[in-house]
Short mmCIF file of N, CA and C in Angstrom, two decimals:
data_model
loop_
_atom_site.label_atom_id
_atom_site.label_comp_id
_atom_site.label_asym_id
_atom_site.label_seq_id
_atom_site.Cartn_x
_atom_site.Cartn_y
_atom_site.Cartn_z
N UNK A 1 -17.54 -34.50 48.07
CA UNK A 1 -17.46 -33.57 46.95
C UNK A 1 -16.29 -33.95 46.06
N UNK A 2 -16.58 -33.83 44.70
CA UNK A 2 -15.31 -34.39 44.02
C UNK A 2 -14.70 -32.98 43.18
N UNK A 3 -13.74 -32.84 43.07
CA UNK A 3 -13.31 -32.06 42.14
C UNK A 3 -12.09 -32.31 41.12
N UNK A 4 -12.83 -31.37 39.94
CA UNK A 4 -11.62 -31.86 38.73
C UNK A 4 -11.35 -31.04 38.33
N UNK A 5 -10.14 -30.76 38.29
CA UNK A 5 -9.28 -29.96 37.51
C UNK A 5 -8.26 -29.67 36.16
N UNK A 6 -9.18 -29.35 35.13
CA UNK A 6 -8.40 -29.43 34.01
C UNK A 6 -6.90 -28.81 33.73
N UNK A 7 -6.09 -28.50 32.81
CA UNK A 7 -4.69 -28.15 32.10
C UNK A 7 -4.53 -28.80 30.83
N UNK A 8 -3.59 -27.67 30.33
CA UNK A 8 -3.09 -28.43 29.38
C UNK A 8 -3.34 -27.42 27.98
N UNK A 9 -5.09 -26.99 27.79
CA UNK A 9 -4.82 -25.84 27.00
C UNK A 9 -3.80 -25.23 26.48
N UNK A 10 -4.35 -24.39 25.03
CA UNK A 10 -3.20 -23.37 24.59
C UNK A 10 -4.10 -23.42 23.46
N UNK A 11 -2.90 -22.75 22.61
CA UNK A 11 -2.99 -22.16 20.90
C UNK A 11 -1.86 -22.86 20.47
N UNK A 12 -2.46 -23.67 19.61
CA UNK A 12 -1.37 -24.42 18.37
C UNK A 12 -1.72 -24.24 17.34
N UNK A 13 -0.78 -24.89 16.12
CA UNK A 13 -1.67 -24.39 14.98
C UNK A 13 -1.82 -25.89 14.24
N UNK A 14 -2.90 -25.77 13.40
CA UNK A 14 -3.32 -26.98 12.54
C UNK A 14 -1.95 -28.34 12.24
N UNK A 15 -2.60 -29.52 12.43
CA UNK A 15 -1.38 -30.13 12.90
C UNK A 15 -0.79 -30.62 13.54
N UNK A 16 -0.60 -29.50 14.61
CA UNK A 16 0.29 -29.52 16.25
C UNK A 16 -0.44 -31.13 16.78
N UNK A 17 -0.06 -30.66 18.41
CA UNK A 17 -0.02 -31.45 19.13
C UNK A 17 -0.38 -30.81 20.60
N UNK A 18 -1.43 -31.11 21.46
CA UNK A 18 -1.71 -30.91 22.94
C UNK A 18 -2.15 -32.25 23.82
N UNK A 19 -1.57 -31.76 24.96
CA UNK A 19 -1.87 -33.09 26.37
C UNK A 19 -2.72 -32.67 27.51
N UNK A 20 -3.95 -32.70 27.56
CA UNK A 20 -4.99 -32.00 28.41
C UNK A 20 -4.87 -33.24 29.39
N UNK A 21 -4.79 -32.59 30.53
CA UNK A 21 -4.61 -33.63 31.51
C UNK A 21 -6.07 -32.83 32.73
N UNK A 22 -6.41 -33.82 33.87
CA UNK A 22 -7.39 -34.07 34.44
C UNK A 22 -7.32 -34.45 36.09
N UNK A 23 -7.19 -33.60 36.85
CA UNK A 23 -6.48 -34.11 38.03
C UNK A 23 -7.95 -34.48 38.95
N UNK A 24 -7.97 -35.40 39.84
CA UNK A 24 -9.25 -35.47 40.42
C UNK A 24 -8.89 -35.70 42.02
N UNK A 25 -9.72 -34.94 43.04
CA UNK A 25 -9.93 -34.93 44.27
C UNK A 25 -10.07 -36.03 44.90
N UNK A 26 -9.85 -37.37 44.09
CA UNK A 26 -10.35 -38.64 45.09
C UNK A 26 -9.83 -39.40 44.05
N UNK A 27 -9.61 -40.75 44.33
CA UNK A 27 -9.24 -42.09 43.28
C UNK A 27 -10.17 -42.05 42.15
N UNK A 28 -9.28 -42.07 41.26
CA UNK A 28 -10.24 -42.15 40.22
C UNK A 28 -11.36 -43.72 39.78
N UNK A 29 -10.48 -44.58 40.26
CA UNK A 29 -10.80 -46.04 40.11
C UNK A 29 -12.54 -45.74 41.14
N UNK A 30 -12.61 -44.68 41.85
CA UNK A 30 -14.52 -44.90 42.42
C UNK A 30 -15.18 -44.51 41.48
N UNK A 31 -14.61 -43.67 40.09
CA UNK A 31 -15.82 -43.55 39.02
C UNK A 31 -16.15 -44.88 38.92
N UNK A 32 -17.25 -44.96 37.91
CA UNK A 32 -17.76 -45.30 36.98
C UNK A 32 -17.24 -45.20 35.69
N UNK A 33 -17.01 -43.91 35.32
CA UNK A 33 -16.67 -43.63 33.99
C UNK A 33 -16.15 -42.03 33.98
N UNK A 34 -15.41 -42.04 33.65
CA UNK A 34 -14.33 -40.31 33.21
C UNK A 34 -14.65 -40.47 31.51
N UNK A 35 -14.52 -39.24 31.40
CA UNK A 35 -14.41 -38.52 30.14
C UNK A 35 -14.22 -37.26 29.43
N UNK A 36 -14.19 -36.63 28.02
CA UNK A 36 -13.55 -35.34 27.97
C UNK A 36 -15.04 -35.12 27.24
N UNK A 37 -15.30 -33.38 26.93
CA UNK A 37 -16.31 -33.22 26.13
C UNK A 37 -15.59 -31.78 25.90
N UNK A 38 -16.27 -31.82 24.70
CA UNK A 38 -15.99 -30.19 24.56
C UNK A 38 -17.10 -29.28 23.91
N UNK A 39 -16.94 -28.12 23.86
CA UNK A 39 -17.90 -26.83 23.82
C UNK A 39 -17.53 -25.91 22.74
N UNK A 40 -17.89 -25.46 21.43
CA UNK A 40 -17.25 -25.00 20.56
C UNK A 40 -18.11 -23.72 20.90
N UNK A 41 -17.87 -22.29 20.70
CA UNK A 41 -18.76 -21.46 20.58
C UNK A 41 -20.11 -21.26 19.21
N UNK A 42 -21.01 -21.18 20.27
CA UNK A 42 -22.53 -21.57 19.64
C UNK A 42 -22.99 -23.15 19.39
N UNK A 43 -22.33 -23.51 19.95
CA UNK A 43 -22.92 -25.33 19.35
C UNK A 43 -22.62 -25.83 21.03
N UNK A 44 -23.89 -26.91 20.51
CA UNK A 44 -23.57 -27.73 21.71
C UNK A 44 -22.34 -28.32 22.30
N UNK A 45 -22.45 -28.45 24.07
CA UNK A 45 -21.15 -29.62 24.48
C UNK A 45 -21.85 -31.24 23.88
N UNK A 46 -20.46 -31.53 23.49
CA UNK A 46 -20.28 -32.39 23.15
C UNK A 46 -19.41 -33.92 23.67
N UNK A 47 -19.55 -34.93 23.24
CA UNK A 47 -19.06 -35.76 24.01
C UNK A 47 -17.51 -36.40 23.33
N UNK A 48 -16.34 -36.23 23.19
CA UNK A 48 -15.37 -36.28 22.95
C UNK A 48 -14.77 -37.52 22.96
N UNK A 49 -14.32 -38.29 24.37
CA UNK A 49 -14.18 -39.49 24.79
C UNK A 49 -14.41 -40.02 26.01
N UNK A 50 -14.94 -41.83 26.28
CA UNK A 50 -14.94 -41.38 27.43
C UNK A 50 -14.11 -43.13 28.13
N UNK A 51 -13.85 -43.26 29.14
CA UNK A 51 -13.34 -44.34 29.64
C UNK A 51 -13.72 -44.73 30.64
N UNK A 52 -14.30 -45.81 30.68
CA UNK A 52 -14.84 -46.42 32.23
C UNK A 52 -13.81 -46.77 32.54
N UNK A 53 -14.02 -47.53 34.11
CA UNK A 53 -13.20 -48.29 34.49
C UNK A 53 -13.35 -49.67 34.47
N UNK A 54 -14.19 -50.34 34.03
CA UNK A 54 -14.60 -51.20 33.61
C UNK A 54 -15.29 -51.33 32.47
N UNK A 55 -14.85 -51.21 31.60
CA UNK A 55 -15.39 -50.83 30.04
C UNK A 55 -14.57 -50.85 28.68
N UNK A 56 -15.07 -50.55 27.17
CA UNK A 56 -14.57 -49.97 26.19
C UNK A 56 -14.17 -48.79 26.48
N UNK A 57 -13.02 -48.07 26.23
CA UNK A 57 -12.68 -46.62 25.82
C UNK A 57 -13.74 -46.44 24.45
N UNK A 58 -14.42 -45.30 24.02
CA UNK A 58 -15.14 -44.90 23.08
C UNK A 58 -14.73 -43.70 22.43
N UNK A 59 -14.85 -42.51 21.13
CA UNK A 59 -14.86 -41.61 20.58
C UNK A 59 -15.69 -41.56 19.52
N UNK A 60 -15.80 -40.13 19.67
CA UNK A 60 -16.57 -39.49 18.77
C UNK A 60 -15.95 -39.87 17.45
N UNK A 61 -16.51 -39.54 16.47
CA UNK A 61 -15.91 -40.27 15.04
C UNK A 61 -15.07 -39.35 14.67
N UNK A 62 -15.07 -37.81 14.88
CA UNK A 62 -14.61 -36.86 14.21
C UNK A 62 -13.09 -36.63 14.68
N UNK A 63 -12.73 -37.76 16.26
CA UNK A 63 -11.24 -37.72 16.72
C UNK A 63 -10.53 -39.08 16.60
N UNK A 64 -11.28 -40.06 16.26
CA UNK A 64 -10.85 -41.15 16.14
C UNK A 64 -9.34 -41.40 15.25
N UNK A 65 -8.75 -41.92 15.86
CA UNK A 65 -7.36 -41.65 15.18
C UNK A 65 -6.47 -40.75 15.28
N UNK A 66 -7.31 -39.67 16.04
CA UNK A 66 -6.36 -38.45 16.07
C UNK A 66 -6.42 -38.32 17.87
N UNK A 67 -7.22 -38.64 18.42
CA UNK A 67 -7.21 -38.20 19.86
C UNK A 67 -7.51 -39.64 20.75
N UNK A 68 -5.92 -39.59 22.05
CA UNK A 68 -6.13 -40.72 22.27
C UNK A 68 -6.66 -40.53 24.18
N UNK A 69 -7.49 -41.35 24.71
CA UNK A 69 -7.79 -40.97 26.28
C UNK A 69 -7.38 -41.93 26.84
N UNK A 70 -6.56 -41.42 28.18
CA UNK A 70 -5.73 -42.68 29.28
C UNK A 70 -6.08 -41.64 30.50
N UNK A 71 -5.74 -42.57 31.09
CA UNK A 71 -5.76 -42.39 32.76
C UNK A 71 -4.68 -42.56 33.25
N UNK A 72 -4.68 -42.03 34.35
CA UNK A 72 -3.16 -42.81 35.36
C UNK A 72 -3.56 -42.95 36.63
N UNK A 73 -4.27 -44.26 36.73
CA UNK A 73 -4.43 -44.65 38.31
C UNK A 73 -4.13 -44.03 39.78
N UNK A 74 -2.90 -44.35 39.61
CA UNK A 74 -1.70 -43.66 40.71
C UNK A 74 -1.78 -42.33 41.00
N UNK A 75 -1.79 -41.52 40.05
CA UNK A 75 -1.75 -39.52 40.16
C UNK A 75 -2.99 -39.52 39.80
N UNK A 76 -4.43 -40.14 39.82
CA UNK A 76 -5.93 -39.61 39.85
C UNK A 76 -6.00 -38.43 38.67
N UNK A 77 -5.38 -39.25 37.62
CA UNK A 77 -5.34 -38.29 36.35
C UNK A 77 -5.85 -38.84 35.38
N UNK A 78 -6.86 -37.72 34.74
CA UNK A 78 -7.32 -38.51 33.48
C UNK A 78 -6.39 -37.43 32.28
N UNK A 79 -6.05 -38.20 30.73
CA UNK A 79 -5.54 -37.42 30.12
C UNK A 79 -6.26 -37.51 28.72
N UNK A 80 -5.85 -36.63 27.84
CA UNK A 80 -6.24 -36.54 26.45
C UNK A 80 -5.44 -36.27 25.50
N UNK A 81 -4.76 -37.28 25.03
CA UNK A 81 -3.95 -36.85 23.96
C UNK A 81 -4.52 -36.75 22.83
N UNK A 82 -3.91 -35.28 21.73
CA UNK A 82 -4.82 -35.05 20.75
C UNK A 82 -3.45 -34.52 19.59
N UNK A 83 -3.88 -34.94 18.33
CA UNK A 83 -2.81 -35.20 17.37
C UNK A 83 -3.42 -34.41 16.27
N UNK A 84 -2.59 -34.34 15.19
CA UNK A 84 -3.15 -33.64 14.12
C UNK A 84 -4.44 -32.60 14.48
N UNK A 85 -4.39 -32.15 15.47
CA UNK A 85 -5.24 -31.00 15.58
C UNK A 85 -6.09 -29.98 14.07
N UNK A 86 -6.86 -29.75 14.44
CA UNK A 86 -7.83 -28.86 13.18
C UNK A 86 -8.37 -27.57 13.88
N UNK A 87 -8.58 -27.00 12.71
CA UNK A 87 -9.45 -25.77 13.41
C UNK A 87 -10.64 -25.76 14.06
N UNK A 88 -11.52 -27.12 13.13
CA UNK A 88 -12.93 -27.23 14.19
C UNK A 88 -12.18 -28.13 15.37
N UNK A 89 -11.24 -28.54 16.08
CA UNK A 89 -11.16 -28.76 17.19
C UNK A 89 -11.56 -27.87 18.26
N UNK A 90 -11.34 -26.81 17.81
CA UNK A 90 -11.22 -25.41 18.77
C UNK A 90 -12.28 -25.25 19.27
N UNK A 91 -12.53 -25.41 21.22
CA UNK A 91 -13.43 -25.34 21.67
C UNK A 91 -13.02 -25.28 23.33
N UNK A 92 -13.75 -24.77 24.52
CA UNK A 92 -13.72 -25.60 25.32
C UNK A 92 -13.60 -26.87 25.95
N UNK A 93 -12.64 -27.34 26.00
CA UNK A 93 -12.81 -29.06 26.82
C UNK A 93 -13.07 -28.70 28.25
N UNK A 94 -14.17 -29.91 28.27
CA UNK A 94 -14.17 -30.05 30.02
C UNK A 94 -14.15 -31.87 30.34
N UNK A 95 -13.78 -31.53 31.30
CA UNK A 95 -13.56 -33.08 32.20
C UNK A 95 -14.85 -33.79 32.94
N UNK A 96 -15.30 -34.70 32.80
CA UNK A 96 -16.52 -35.40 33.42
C UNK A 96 -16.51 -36.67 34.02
N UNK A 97 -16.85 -36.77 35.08
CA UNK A 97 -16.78 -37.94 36.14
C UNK A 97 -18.26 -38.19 36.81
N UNK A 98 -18.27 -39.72 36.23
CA UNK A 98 -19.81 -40.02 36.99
C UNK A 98 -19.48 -41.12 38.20
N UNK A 99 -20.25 -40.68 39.33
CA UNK A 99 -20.39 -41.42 40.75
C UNK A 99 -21.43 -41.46 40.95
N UNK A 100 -21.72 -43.12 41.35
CA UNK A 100 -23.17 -43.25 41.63
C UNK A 100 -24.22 -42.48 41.08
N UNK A 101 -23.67 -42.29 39.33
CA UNK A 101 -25.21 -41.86 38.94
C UNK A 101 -24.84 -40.02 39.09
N UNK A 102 -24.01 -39.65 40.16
CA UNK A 102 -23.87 -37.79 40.04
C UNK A 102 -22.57 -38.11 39.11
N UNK A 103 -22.63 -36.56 37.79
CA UNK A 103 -22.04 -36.19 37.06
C UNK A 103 -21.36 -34.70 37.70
N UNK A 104 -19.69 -35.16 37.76
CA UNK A 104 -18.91 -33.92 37.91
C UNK A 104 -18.13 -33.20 37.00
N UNK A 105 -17.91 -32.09 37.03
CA UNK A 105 -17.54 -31.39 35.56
C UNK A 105 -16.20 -30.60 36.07
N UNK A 106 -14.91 -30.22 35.41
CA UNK A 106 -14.31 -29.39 35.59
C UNK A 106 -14.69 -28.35 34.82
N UNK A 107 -13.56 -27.50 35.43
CA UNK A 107 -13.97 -25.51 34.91
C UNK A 107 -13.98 -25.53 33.55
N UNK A 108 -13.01 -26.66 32.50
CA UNK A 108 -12.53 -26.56 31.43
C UNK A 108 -11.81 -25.82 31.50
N UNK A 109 -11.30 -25.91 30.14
CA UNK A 109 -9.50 -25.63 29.44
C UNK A 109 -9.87 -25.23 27.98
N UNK A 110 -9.37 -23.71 27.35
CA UNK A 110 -9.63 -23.54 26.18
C UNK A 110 -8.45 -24.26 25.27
N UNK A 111 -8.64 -24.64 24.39
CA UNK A 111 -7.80 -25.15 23.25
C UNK A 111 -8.38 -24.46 21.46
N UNK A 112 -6.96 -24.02 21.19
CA UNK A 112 -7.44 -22.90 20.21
C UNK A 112 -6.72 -23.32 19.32
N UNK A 113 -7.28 -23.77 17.66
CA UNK A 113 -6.71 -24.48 16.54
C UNK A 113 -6.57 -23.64 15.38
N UNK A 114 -5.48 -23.12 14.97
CA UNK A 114 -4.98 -22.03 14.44
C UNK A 114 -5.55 -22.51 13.03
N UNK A 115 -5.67 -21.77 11.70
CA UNK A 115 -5.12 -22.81 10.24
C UNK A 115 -3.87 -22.24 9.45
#
């Protein structure tokens, strides 16, 4: 069973700056691929960024430049740094880890983008 645990959430305002971090129950190096998505109210989850471990890092177009995704091997952490924040940022993030093909999700973390 894997589990992930998001942080990092809050309320900033347009601008700011947040570090959503991603703690995981096992090495992260047995994904496949980690990534962030998020959930705005009424609209679909969405796919945010994501990082294999053998791969391109990828993003959505709408964070590119503004939101950066790393890992840290060692502490089984995935992170999300996110910059110049906006108001349509504001959504649920959740954390996603694929093994062998199963997709694991954390609880998510609200992040709330003031203007």
């Amino acid at each position: 069973q894997v589990q992930l645990v998001e942080s990092g959430g809050g309320l900033v305002q347009a601008g700011g700056s947040l570090t959503l971090s991603c703690a995981a129950s096992r090495s992260i190096l047995s994904f496949n691929s980690m990534g962030w998505y998020r959930q705005a109210p009424g609209k679909q989850r969405e796919l945010v960024a994501t990082r294999p471990t053998f791969g391109t890092t990828s993003y959505v177009d709408s964070v590119k430049g503004r939101f950066t995704i790393s890992r840290n091997n060692a502490k089984n952490t995935l992170y999300l740094q996110m910059n110049s924040l906006k108001p349509e940022d504001t959504a649920v993030y959740y954390c996603n880890a694929e093994l062998t093909g199963i997709y694991y999700w954390g609880q998510g973390t609200q992040v709330t983008v003031s203007s």
